[in-house]
mmCIF file of C-alpha atoms in Angstrom:
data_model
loop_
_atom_site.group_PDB
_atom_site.id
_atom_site.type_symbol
_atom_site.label_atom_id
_atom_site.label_comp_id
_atom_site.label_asym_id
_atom_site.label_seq_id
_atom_site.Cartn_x
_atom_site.Cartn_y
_atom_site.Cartn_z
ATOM 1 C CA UNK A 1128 2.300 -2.792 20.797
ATOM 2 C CA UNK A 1129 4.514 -0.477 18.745
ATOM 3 C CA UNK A 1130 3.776 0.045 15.223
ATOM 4 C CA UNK A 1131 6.324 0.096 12.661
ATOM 5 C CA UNK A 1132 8.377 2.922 12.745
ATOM 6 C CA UNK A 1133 10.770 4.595 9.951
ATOM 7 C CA UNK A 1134 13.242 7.065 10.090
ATOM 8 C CA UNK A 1135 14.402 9.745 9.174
ATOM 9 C CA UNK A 1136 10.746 11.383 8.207
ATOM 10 C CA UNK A 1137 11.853 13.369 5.820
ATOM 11 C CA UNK A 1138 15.334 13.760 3.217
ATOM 12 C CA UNK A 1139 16.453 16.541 1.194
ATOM 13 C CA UNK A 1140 19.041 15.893 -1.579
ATOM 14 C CA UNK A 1141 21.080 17.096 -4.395
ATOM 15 C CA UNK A 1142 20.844 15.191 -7.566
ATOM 16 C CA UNK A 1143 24.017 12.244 -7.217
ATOM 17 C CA UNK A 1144 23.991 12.109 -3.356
ATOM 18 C CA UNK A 1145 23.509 9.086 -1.393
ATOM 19 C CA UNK A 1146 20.855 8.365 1.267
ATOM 20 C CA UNK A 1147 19.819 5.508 3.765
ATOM 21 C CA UNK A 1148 16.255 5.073 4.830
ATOM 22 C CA UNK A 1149 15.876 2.897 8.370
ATOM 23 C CA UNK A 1150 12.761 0.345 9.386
ATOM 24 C CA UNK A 1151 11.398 -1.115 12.356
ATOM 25 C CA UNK A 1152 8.667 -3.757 11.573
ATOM 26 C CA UNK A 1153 6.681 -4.884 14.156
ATOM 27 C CA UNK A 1154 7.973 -7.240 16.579
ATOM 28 C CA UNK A 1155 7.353 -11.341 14.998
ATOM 29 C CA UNK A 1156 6.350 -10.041 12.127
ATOM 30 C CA UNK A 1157 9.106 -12.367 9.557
ATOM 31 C CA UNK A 1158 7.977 -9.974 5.907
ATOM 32 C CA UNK A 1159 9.109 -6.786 5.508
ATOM 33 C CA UNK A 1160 8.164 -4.505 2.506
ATOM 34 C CA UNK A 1161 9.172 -1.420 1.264
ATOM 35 C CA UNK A 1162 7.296 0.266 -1.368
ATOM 36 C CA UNK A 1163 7.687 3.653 -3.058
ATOM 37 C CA UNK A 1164 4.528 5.926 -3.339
ATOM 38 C CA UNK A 1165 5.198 8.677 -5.882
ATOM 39 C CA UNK A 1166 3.013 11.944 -5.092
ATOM 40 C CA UNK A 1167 -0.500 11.448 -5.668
ATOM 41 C CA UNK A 1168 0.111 7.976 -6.861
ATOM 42 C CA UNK A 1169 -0.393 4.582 -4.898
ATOM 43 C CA UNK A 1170 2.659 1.990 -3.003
ATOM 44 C CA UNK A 1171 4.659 0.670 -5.581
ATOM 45 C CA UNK A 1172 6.840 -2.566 -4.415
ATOM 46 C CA UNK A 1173 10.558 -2.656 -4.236
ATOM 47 C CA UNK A 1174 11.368 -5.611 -2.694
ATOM 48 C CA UNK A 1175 10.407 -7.750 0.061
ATOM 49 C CA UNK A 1176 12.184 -10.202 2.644
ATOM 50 C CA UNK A 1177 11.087 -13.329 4.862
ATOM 51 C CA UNK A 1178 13.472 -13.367 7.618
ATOM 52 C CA UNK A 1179 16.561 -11.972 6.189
ATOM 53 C CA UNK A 1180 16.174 -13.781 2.712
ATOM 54 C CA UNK A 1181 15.061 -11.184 -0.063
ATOM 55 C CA UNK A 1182 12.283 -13.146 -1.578
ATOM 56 C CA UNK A 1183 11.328 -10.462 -4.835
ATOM 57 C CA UNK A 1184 13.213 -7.708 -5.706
ATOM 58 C CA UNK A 1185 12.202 -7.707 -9.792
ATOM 59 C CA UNK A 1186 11.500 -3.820 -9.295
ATOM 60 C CA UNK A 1187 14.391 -2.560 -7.928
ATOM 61 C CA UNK A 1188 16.482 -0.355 -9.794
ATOM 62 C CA UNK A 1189 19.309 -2.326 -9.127
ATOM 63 C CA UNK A 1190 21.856 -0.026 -10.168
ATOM 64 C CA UNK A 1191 21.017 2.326 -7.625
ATOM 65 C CA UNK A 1192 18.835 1.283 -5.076
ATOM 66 C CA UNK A 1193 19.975 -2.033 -2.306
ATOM 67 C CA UNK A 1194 17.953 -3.391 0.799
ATOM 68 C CA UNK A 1195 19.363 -5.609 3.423
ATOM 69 C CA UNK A 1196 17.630 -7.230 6.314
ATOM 70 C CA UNK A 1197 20.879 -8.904 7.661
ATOM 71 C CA UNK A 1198 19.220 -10.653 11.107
ATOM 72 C CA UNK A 1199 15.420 -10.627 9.843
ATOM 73 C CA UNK A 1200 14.389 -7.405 12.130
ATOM 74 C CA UNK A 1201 15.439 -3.962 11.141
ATOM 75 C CA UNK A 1202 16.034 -3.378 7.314
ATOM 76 C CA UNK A 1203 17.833 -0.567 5.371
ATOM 77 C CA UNK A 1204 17.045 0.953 2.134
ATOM 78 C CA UNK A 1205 19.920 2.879 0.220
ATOM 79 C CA UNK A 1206 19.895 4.857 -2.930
ATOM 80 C CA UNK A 1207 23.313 5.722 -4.416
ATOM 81 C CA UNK A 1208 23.416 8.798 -6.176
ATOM 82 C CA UNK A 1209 19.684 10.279 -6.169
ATOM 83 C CA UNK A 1210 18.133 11.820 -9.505
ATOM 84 C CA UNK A 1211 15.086 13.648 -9.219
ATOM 85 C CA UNK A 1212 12.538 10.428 -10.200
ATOM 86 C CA UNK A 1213 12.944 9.506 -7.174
ATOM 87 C CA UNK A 1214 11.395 12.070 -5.335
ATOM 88 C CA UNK A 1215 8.758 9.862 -3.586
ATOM 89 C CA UNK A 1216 7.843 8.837 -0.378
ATOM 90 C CA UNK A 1217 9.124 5.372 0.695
ATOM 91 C CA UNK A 1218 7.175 3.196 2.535
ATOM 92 C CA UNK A 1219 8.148 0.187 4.962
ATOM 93 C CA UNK A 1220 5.318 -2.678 6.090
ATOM 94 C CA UNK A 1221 5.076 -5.460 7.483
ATOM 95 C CA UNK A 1222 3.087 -8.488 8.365
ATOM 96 C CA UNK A 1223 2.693 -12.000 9.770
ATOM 97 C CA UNK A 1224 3.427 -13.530 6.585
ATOM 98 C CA UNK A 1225 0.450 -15.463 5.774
ATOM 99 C CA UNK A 1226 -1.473 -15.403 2.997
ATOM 100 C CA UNK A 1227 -4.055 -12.381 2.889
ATOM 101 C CA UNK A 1228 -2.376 -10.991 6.110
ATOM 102 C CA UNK A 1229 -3.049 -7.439 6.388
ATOM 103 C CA UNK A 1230 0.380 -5.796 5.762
ATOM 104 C CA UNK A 1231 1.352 -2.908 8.557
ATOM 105 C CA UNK A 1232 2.638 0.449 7.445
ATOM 106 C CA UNK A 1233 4.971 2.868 9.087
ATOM 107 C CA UNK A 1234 4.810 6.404 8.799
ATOM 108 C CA UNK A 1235 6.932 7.169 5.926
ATOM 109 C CA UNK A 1236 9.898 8.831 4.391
ATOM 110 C CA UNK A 1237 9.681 11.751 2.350
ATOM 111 C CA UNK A 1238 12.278 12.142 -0.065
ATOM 112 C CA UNK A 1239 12.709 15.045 -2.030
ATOM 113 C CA UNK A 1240 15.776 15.300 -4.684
ATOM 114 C CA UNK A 1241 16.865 18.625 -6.321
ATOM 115 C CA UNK B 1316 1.987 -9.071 -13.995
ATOM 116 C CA UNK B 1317 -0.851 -8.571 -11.415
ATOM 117 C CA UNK B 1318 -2.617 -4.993 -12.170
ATOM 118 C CA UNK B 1319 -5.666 -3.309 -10.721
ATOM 119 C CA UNK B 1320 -7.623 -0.768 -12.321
ATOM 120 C CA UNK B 1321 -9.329 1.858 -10.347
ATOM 121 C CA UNK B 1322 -11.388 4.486 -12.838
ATOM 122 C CA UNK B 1323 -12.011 7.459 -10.737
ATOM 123 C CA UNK B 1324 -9.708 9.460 -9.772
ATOM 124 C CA UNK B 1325 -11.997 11.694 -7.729
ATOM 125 C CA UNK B 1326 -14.961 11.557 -5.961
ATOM 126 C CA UNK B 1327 -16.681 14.365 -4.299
ATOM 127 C CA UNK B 1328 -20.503 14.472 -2.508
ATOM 128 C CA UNK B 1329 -22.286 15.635 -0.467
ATOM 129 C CA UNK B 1330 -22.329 14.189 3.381
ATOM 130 C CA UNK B 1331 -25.133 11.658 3.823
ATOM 131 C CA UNK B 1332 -24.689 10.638 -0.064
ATOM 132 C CA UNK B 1333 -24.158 6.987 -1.104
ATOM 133 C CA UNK B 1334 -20.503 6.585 -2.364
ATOM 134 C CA UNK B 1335 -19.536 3.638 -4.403
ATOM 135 C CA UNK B 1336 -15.451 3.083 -5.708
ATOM 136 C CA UNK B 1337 -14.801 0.572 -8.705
ATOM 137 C CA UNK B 1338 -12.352 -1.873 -8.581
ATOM 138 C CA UNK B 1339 -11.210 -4.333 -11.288
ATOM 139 C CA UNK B 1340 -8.298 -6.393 -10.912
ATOM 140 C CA UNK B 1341 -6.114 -8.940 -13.420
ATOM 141 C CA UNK B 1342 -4.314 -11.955 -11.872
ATOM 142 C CA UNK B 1343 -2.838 -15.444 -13.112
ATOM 143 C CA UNK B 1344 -3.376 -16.359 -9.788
ATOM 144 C CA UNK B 1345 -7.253 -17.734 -8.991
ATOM 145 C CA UNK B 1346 -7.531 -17.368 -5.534
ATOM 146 C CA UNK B 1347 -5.980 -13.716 -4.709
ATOM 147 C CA UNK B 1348 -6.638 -11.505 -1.322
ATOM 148 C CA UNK B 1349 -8.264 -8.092 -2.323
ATOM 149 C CA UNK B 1350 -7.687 -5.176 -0.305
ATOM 150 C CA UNK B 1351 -9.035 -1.805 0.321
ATOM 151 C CA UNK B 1352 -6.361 0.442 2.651
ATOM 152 C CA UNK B 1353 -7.636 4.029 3.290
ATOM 153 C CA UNK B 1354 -4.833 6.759 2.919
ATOM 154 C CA UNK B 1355 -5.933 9.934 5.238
ATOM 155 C CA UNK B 1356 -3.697 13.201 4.350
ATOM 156 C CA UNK B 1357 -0.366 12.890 5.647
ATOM 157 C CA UNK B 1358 -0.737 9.430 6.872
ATOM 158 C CA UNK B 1359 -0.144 6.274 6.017
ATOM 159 C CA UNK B 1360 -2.163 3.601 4.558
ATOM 160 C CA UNK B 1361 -4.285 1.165 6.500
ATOM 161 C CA UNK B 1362 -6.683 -1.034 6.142
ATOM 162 C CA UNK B 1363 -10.199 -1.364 5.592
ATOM 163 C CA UNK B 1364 -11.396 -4.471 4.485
ATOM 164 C CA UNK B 1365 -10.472 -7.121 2.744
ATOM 165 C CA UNK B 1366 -11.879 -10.643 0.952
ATOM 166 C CA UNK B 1367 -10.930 -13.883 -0.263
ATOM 167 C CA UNK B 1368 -14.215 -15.618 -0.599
ATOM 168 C CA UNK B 1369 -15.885 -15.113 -3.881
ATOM 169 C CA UNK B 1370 -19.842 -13.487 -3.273
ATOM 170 C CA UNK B 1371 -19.418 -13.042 0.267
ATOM 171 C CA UNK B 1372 -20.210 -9.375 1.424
ATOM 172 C CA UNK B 1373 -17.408 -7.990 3.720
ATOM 173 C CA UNK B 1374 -17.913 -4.809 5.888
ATOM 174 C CA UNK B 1375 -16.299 -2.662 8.085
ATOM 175 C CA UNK B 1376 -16.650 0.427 9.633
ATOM 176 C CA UNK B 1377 -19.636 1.294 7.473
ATOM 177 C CA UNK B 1378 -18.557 0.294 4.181
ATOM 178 C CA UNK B 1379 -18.536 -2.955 2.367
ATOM 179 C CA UNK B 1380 -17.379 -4.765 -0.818
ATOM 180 C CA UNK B 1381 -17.904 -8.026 -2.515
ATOM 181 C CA UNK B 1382 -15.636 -9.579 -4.444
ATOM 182 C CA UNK B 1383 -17.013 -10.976 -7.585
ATOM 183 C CA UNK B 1384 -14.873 -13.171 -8.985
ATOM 184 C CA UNK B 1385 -16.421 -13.669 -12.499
ATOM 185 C CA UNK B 1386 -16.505 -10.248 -13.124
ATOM 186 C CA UNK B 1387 -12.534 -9.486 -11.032
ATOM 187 C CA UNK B 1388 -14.210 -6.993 -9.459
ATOM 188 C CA UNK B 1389 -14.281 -5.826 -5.704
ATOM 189 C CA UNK B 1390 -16.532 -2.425 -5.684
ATOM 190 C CA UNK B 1391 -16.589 -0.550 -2.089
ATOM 191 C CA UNK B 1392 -19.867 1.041 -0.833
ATOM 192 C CA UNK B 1393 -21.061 3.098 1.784
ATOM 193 C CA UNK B 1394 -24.545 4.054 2.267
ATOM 194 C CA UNK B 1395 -24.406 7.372 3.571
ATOM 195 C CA UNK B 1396 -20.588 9.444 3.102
ATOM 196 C CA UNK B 1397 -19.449 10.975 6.329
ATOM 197 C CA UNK B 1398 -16.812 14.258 6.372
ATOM 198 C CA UNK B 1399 -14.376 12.227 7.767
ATOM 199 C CA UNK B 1400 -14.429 9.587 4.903
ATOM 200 C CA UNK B 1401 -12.397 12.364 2.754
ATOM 201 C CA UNK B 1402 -9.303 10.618 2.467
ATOM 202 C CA UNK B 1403 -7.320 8.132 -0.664
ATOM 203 C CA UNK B 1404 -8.764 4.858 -1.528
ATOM 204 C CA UNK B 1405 -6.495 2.167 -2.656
ATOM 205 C CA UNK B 1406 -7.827 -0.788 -4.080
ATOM 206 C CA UNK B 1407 -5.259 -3.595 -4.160
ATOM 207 C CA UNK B 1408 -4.135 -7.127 -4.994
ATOM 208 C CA UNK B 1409 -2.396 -9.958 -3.250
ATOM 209 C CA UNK B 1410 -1.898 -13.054 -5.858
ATOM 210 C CA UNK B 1411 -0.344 -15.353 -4.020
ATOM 211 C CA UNK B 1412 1.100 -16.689 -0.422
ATOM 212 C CA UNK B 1413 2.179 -12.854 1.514
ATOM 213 C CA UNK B 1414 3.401 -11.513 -1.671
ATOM 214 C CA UNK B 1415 3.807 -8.335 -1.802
ATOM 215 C CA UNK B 1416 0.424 -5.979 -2.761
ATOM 216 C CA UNK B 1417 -0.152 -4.415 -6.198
ATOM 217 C CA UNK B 1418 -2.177 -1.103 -5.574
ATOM 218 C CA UNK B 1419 -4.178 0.479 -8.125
ATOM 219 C CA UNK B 1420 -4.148 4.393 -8.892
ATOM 220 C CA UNK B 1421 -6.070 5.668 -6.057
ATOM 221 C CA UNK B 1422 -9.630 7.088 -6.119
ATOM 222 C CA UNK B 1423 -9.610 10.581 -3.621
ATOM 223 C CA UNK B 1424 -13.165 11.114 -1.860
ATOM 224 C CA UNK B 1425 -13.823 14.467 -1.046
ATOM 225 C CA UNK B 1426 -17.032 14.827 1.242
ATOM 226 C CA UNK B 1427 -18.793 18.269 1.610
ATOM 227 C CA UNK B 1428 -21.055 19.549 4.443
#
């Protein structure tokens, strides 16, 4: 069975440009996280979805950052014009949705704004 | 808010070594899920264990962790620290139905031949 998978792996901006970040979850799987782990610091939540309903997105910088999970499967993350706090790398998980599932990461993107 | 509090930031030892992590966690919620995921370098978490069930001993792959409710604590152990157990040790918190998980800090375990 395939994991979940993320692309791209890695992003290199300038300070005010935009950039997507793509996820896979694992096939079933109806919650979908994505988390932000700045370096040498652990997953911070942005938001999460059940199906394509966003079900908590209290920490995300609204002005800037959107997620969409428009048919419950694949799910975007955008941030509109970068700034260097967001250097990070942004995680995507996700899980069977029951309580104390175990909550599947993917690989990663590594974003790095100058 | 949910928060987990993880007080060393680094661990080294020696290979063979006992290795113990602390854990403390705050929650409104009084039946949470806590987690340990294991973060090897340039991967991504996964798990290692985890526990609902207040004083019941969990283990996997060699290490265990009780979670102690009156004391919010969930402490990992291993008896004897192997060089591939170098790696990031989160400790985090899941308060309520497939929320999404508070981690704490991270503790890094550095094993030595």
């Amino acid at each position: 069975e395939a994991g979940v998978t993320q692309s791209p792996r890695y992003a290199v901006l300038q300070e005010g440009q935009a950039v997507s970040f793509w996820c896979d979850p694992i096939s079933g799987h109806d919650t979908l996280y994505w988390y932000q782990q700045p370096r040498d610091q652990g997953p911070q939540l942005l938001v999460y979805f059940r199906d394509e309903a966003v079900i908590d997105n209290s920490q995300l910088p609204s002005d800037r950052f959107s997620a969409v999970r428009p048919k419950g499967t694949n799910s975007t993350l955008k941030i509109q014009s970068a700034k260097q706090g967001d250097t990070a790398t942004y995680l995507c998980a996700s899980s069977p949705g029951l309580l104390g599932a175990e909550q599947f990461f993917g690989p990663g993107t590594r974003l790095t704004v100058l | 808010g949910d928060s987990v509090t993880q007080t060393e930031g680094l661990v080294t030892l020696t290979e063979g070594l006992p290795v113990m992590l602390n854990c403390t966690y705050q929650t409104i919620y009084s039946n949470p899920f806590l987690f340990w995921y294991v973060q090897h370098l340039n991967e991504s978490p996964r798990l290692l264990l985890k526990s609902f069930t207040d004083n019941k001993r969990t283990e996997h792959q060699g290490f265990h962790a009780t979670l102690h409710k009156s004391s919010s604590s969930f402490h990992l152990q291993k008896s004897s620290a192997q060089l591939s157990d170098s790696a990031l040790y989160y400790c985090a918190l899941s308060g309520n139905y497939a929320q999404g998980l508070t981690f704490g800090l991270g503790t890094r375990v550095s094993v030595f031949p």
